[in-house]
XYZ file of N, CA and C in Angstrom:
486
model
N 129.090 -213.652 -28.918
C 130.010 -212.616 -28.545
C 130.788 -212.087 -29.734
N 131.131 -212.973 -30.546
C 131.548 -212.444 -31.660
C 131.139 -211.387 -32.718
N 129.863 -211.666 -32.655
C 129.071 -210.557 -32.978
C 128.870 -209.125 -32.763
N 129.333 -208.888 -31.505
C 129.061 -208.035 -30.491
C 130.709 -207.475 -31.108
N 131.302 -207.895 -31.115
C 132.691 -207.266 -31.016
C 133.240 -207.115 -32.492
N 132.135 -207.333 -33.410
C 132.474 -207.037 -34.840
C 131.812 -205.624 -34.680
N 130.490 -205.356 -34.023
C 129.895 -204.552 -34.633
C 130.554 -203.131 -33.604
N 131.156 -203.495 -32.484
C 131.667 -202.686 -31.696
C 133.120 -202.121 -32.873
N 133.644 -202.572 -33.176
C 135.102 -202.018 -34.316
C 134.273 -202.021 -35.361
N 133.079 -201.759 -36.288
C 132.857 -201.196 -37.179
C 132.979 -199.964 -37.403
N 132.616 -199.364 -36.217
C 131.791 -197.861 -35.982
C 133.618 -197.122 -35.827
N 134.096 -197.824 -35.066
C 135.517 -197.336 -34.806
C 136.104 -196.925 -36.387
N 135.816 -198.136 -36.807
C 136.803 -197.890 -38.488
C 135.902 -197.287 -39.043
N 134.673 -196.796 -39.176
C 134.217 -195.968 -39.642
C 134.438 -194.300 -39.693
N 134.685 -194.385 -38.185
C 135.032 -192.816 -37.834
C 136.744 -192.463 -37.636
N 137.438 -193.716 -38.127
C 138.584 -193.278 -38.501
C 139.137 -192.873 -40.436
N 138.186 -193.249 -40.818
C 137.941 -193.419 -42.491
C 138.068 -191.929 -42.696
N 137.253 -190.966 -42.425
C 137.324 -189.943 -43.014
C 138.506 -188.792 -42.029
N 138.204 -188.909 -40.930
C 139.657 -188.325 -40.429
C 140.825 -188.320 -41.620
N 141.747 -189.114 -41.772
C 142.516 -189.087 -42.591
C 142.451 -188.418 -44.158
N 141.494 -188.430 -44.326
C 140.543 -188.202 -45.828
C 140.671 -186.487 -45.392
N 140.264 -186.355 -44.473
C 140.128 -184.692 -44.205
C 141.255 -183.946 -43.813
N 142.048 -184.710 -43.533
C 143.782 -184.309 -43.351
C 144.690 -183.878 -44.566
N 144.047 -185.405 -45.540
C 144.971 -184.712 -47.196
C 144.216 -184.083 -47.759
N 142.944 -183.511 -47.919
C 141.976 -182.657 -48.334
C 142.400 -181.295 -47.594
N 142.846 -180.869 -46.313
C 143.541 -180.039 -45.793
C 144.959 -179.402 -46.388
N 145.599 -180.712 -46.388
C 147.091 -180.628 -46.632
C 147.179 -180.144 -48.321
N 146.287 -180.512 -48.834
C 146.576 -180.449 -50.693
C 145.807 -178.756 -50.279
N 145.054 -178.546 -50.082
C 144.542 -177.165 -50.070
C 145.086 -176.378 -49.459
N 145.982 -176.317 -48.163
C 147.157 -175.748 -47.785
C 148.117 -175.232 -49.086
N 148.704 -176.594 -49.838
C 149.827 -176.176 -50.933
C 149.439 -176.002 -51.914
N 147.699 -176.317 -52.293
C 147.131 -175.487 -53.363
C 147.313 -173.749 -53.187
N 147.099 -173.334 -52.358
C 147.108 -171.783 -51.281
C 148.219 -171.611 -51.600
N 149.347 -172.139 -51.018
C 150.649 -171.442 -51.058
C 151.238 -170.959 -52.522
N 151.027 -172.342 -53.184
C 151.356 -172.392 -54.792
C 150.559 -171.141 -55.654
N 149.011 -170.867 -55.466
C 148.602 -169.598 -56.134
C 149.465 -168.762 -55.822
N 149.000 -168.399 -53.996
C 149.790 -166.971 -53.406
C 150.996 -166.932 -54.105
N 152.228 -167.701 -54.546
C 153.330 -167.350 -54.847
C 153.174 -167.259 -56.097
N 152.659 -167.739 -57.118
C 152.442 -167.399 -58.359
C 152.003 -166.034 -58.556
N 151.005 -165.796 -57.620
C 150.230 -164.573 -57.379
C 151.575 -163.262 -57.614
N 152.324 -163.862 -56.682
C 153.192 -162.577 -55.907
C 154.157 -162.585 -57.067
N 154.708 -163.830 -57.959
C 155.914 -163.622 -58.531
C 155.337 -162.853 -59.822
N 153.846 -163.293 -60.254
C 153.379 -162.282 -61.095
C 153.325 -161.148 -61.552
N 152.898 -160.313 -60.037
C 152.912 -159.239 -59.533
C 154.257 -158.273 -60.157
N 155.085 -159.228 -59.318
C 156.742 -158.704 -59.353
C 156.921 -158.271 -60.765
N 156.590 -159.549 -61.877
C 156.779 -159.808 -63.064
C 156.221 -158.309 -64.006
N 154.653 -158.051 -63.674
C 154.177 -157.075 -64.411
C 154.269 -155.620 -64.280
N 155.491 -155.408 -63.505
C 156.113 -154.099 -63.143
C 156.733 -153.735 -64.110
N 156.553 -154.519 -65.391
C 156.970 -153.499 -66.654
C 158.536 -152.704 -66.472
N 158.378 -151.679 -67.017
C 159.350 -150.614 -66.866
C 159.816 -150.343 -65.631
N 159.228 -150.447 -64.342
C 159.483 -150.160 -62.825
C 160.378 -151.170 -62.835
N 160.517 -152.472 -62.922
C 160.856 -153.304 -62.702
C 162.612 -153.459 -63.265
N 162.863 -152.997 -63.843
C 163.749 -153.360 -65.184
C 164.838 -151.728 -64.212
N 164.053 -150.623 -63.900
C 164.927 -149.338 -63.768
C 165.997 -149.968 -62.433
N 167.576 -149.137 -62.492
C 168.395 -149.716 -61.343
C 167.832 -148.710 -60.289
N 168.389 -149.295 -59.185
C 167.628 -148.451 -57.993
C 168.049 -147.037 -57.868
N 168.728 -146.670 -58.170
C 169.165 -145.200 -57.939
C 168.764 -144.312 -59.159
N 167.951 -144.974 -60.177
C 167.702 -144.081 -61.831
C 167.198 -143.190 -61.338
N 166.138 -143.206 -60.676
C 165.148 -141.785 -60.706
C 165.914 -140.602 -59.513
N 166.771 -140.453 -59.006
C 167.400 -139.902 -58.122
C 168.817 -139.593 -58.831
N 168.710 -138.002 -58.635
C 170.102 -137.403 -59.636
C 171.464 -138.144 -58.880
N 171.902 -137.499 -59.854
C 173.650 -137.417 -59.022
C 173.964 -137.051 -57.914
N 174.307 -137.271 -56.967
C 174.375 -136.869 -55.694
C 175.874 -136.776 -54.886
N 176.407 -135.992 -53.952
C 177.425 -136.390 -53.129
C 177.257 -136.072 -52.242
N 178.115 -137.120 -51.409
C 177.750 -136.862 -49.417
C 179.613 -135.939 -49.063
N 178.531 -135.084 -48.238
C 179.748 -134.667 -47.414
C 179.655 -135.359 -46.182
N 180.532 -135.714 -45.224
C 180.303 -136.500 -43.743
C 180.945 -135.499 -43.116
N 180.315 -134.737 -41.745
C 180.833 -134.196 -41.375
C 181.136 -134.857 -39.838
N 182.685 -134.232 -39.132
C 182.665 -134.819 -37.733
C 181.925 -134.580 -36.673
N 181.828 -135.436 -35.890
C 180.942 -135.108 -35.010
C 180.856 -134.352 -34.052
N 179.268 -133.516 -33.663
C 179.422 -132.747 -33.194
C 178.956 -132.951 -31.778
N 179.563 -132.537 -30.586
C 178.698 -131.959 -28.999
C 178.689 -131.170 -28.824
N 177.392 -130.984 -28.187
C 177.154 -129.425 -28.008
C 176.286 -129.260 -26.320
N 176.681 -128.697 -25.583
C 175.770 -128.185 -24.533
C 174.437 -128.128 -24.672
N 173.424 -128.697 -24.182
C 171.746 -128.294 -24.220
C 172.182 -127.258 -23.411
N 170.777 -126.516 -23.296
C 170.250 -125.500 -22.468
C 169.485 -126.024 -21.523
N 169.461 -126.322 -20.546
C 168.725 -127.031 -19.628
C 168.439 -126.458 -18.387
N 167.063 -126.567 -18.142
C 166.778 -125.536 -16.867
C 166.315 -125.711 -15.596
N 167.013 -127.129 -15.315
C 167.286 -127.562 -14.169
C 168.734 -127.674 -13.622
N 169.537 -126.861 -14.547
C 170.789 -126.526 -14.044
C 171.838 -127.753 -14.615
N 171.441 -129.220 -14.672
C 172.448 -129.789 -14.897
C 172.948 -129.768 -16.511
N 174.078 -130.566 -16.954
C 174.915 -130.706 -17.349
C 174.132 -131.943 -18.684
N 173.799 -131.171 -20.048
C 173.240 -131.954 -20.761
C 174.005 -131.867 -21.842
N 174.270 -132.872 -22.479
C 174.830 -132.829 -24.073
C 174.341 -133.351 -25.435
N 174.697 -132.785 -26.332
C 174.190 -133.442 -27.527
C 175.110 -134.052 -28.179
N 174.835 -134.979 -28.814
C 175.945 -135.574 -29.989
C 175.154 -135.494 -30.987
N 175.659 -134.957 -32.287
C 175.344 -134.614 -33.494
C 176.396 -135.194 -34.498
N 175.609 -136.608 -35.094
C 176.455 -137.109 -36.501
C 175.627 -136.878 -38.281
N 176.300 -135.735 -38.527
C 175.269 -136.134 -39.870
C 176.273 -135.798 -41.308
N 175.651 -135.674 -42.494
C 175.660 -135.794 -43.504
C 175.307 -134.704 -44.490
N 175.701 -134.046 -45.141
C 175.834 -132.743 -46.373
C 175.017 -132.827 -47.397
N 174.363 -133.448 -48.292
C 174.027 -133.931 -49.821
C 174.317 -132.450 -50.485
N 175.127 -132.566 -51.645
C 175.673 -131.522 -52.470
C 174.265 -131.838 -53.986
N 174.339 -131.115 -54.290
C 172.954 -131.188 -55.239
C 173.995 -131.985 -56.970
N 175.060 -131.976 -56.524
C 176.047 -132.770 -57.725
C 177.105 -132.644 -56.841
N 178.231 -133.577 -57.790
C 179.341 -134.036 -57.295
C 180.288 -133.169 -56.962
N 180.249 -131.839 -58.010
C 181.041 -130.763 -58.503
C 180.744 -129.817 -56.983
N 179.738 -129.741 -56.427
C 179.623 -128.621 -55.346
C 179.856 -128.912 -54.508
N 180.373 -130.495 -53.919
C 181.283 -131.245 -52.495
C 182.224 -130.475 -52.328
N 182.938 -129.844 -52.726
C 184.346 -129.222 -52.621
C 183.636 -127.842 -52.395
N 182.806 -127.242 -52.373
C 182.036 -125.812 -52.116
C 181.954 -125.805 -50.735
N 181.139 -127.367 -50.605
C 180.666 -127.786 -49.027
C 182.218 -128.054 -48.044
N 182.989 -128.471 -48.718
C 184.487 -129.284 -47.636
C 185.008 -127.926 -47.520
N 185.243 -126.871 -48.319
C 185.559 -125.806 -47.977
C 185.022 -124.879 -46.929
N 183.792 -124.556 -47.156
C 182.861 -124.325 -45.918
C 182.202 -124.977 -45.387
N 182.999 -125.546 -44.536
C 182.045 -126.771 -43.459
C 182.324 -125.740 -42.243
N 183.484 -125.468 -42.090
C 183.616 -124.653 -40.597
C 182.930 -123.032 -40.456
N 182.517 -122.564 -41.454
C 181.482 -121.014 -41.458
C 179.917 -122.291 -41.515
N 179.886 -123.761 -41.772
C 178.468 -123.888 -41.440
C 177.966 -124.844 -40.575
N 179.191 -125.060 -40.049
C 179.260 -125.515 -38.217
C 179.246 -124.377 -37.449
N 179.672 -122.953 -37.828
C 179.839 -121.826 -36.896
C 178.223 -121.357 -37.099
N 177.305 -121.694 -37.920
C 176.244 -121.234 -38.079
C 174.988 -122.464 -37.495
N 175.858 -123.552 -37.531
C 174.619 -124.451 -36.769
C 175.167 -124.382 -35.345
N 175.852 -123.741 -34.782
C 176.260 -124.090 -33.174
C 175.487 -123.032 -32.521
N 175.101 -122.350 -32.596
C 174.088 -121.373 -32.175
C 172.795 -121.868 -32.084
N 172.439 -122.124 -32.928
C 171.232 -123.063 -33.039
C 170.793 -124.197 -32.036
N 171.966 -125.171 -32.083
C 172.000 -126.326 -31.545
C 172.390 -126.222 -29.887
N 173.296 -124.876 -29.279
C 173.107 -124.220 -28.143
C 172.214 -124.257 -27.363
N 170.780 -123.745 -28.275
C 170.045 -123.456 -27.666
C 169.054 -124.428 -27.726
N 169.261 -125.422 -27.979
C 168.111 -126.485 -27.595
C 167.927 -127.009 -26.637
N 166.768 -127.075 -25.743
C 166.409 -127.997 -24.573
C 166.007 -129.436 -24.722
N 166.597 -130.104 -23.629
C 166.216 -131.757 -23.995
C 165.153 -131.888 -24.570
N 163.637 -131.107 -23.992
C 162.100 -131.567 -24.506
C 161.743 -130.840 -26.257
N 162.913 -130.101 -26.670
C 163.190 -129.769 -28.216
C 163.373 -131.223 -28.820
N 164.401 -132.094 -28.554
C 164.464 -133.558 -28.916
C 163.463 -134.102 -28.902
N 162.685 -134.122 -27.908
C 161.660 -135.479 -27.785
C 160.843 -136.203 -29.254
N 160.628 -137.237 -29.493
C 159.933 -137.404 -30.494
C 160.526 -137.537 -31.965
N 160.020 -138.389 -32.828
C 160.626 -137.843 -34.175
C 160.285 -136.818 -35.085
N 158.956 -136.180 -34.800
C 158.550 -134.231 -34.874
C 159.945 -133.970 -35.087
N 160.506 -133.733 -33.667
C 161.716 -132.973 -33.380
C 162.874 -133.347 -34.014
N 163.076 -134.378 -34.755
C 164.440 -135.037 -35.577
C 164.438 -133.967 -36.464
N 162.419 -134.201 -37.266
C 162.372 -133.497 -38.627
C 162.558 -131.950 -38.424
N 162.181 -131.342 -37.411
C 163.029 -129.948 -37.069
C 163.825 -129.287 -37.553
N 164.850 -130.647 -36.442
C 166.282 -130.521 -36.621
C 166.847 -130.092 -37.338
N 166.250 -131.471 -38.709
C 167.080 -131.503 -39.592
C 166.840 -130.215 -40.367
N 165.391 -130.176 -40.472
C 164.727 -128.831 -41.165
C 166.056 -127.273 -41.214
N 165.899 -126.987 -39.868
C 166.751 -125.557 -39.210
C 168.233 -125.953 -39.610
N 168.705 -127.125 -39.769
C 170.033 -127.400 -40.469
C 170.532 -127.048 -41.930
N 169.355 -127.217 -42.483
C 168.853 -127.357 -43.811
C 169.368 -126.118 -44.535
N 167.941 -125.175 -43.665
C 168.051 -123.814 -43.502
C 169.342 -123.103 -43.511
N 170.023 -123.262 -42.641
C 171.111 -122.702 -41.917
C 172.273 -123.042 -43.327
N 172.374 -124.475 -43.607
C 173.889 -124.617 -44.537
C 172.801 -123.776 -45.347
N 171.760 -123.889 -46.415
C 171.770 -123.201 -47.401
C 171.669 -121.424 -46.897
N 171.827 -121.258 -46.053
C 171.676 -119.756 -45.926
C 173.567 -119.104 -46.114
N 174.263 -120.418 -45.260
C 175.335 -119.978 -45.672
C 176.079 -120.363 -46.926
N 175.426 -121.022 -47.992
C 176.027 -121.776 -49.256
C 175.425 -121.257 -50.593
N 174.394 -120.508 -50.034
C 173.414 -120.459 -51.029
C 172.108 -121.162 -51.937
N 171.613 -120.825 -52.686
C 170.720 -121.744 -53.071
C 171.156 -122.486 -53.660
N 170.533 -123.966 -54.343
C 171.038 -124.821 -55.239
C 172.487 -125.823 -55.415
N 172.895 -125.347 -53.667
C 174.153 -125.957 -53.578
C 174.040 -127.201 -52.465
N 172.970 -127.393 -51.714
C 172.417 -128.090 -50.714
C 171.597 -129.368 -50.898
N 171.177 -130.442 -50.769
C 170.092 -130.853 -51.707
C 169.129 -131.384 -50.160
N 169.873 -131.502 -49.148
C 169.596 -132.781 -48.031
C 170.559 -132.713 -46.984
N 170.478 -132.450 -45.703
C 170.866 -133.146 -44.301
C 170.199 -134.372 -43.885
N 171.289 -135.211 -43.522
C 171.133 -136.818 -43.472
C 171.801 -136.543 -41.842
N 170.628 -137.080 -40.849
C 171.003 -136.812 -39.525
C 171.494 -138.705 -39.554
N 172.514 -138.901 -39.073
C 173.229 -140.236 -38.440
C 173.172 -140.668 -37.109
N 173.299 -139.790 -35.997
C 172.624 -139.710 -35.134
C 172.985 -138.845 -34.262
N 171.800 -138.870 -33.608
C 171.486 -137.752 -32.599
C 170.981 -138.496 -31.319
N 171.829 -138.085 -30.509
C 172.715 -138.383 -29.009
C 172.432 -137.581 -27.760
N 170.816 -137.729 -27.239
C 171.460 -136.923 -26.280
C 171.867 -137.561 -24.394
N 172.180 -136.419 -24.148
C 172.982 -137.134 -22.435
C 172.599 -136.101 -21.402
């Protein structure tokens, strides 16, 4: 019987032998993997040269924000009820020096976007198409009343409707 019960736990410890063996052969090749990939990536980072080194705002001029208050405005809606917009956005002056161009006429270019914004129907909103619109015909509108070269960007904050 003894016999019998040696050769019965051979086979056992046999097929537990490499299990384990194939676990740290797993595990080391796991953190072999990780260890390239991150070398990989910090490399990467590393050989950005000149990109790397510029502060985040270099390639982007001088800039100033006007903030303007916020606006509601009536939709046009043609099921009769009672729709509104909320309008929060933002000026970009093409330099610092033409903010005071913009704070001066903010109210001749709120009197020129309220017409506009009047007449929009809820399904004018839908989508972010319709943000870029928005912002587009805003765009339009301050530089029509500011002139050229005094505008750089409308920065919509948000847009609200009810």
């Amino acid at each position: 019987m003894s016999t019998n019960a040696i050769s019965e736990t051979a086979p056992a410890k046999a097929e537990e032998g490499p299990a384990p063996n194939r676990r740290k052969m797993i595990i080391v090749a796991a953190i072999g993997a990780v260890v390239l990939l991150g070398g990989a990536g910090a490399g990467f980072a590393l050989m950005g040269g000149d990109e790397g080194e510029k502060p985040a705002g270099a390639g982007v001029q001088s800039a100033s924000y006007v903030e303007v208050p916020p606006l509601i405005v009536n939709l046009r809606s043609s099921d009769g009820q009672a729709r509104f917009l909320k309008l929060r956005f933002i000026v970009v002056a093409t330099d610092p020096g033409k903010s005071e161009e913009i704070k001066e006429k903010l109210p001749v270019i709120l009197d020129a976007l309220q017409p506009f914004l009047r007449e929009l129907r809820p399904e004018d909103l839908n989508g972010s198409a319709a943000v870029f619109r928005v912002k587009e015909e805003m765009m339009a509108r301050a530089t029509e009343v500011l002139g050229g070269g005094v505008v750089r960007d409308v920065l919509i904050q948000d847009l609200v409707q009810q």
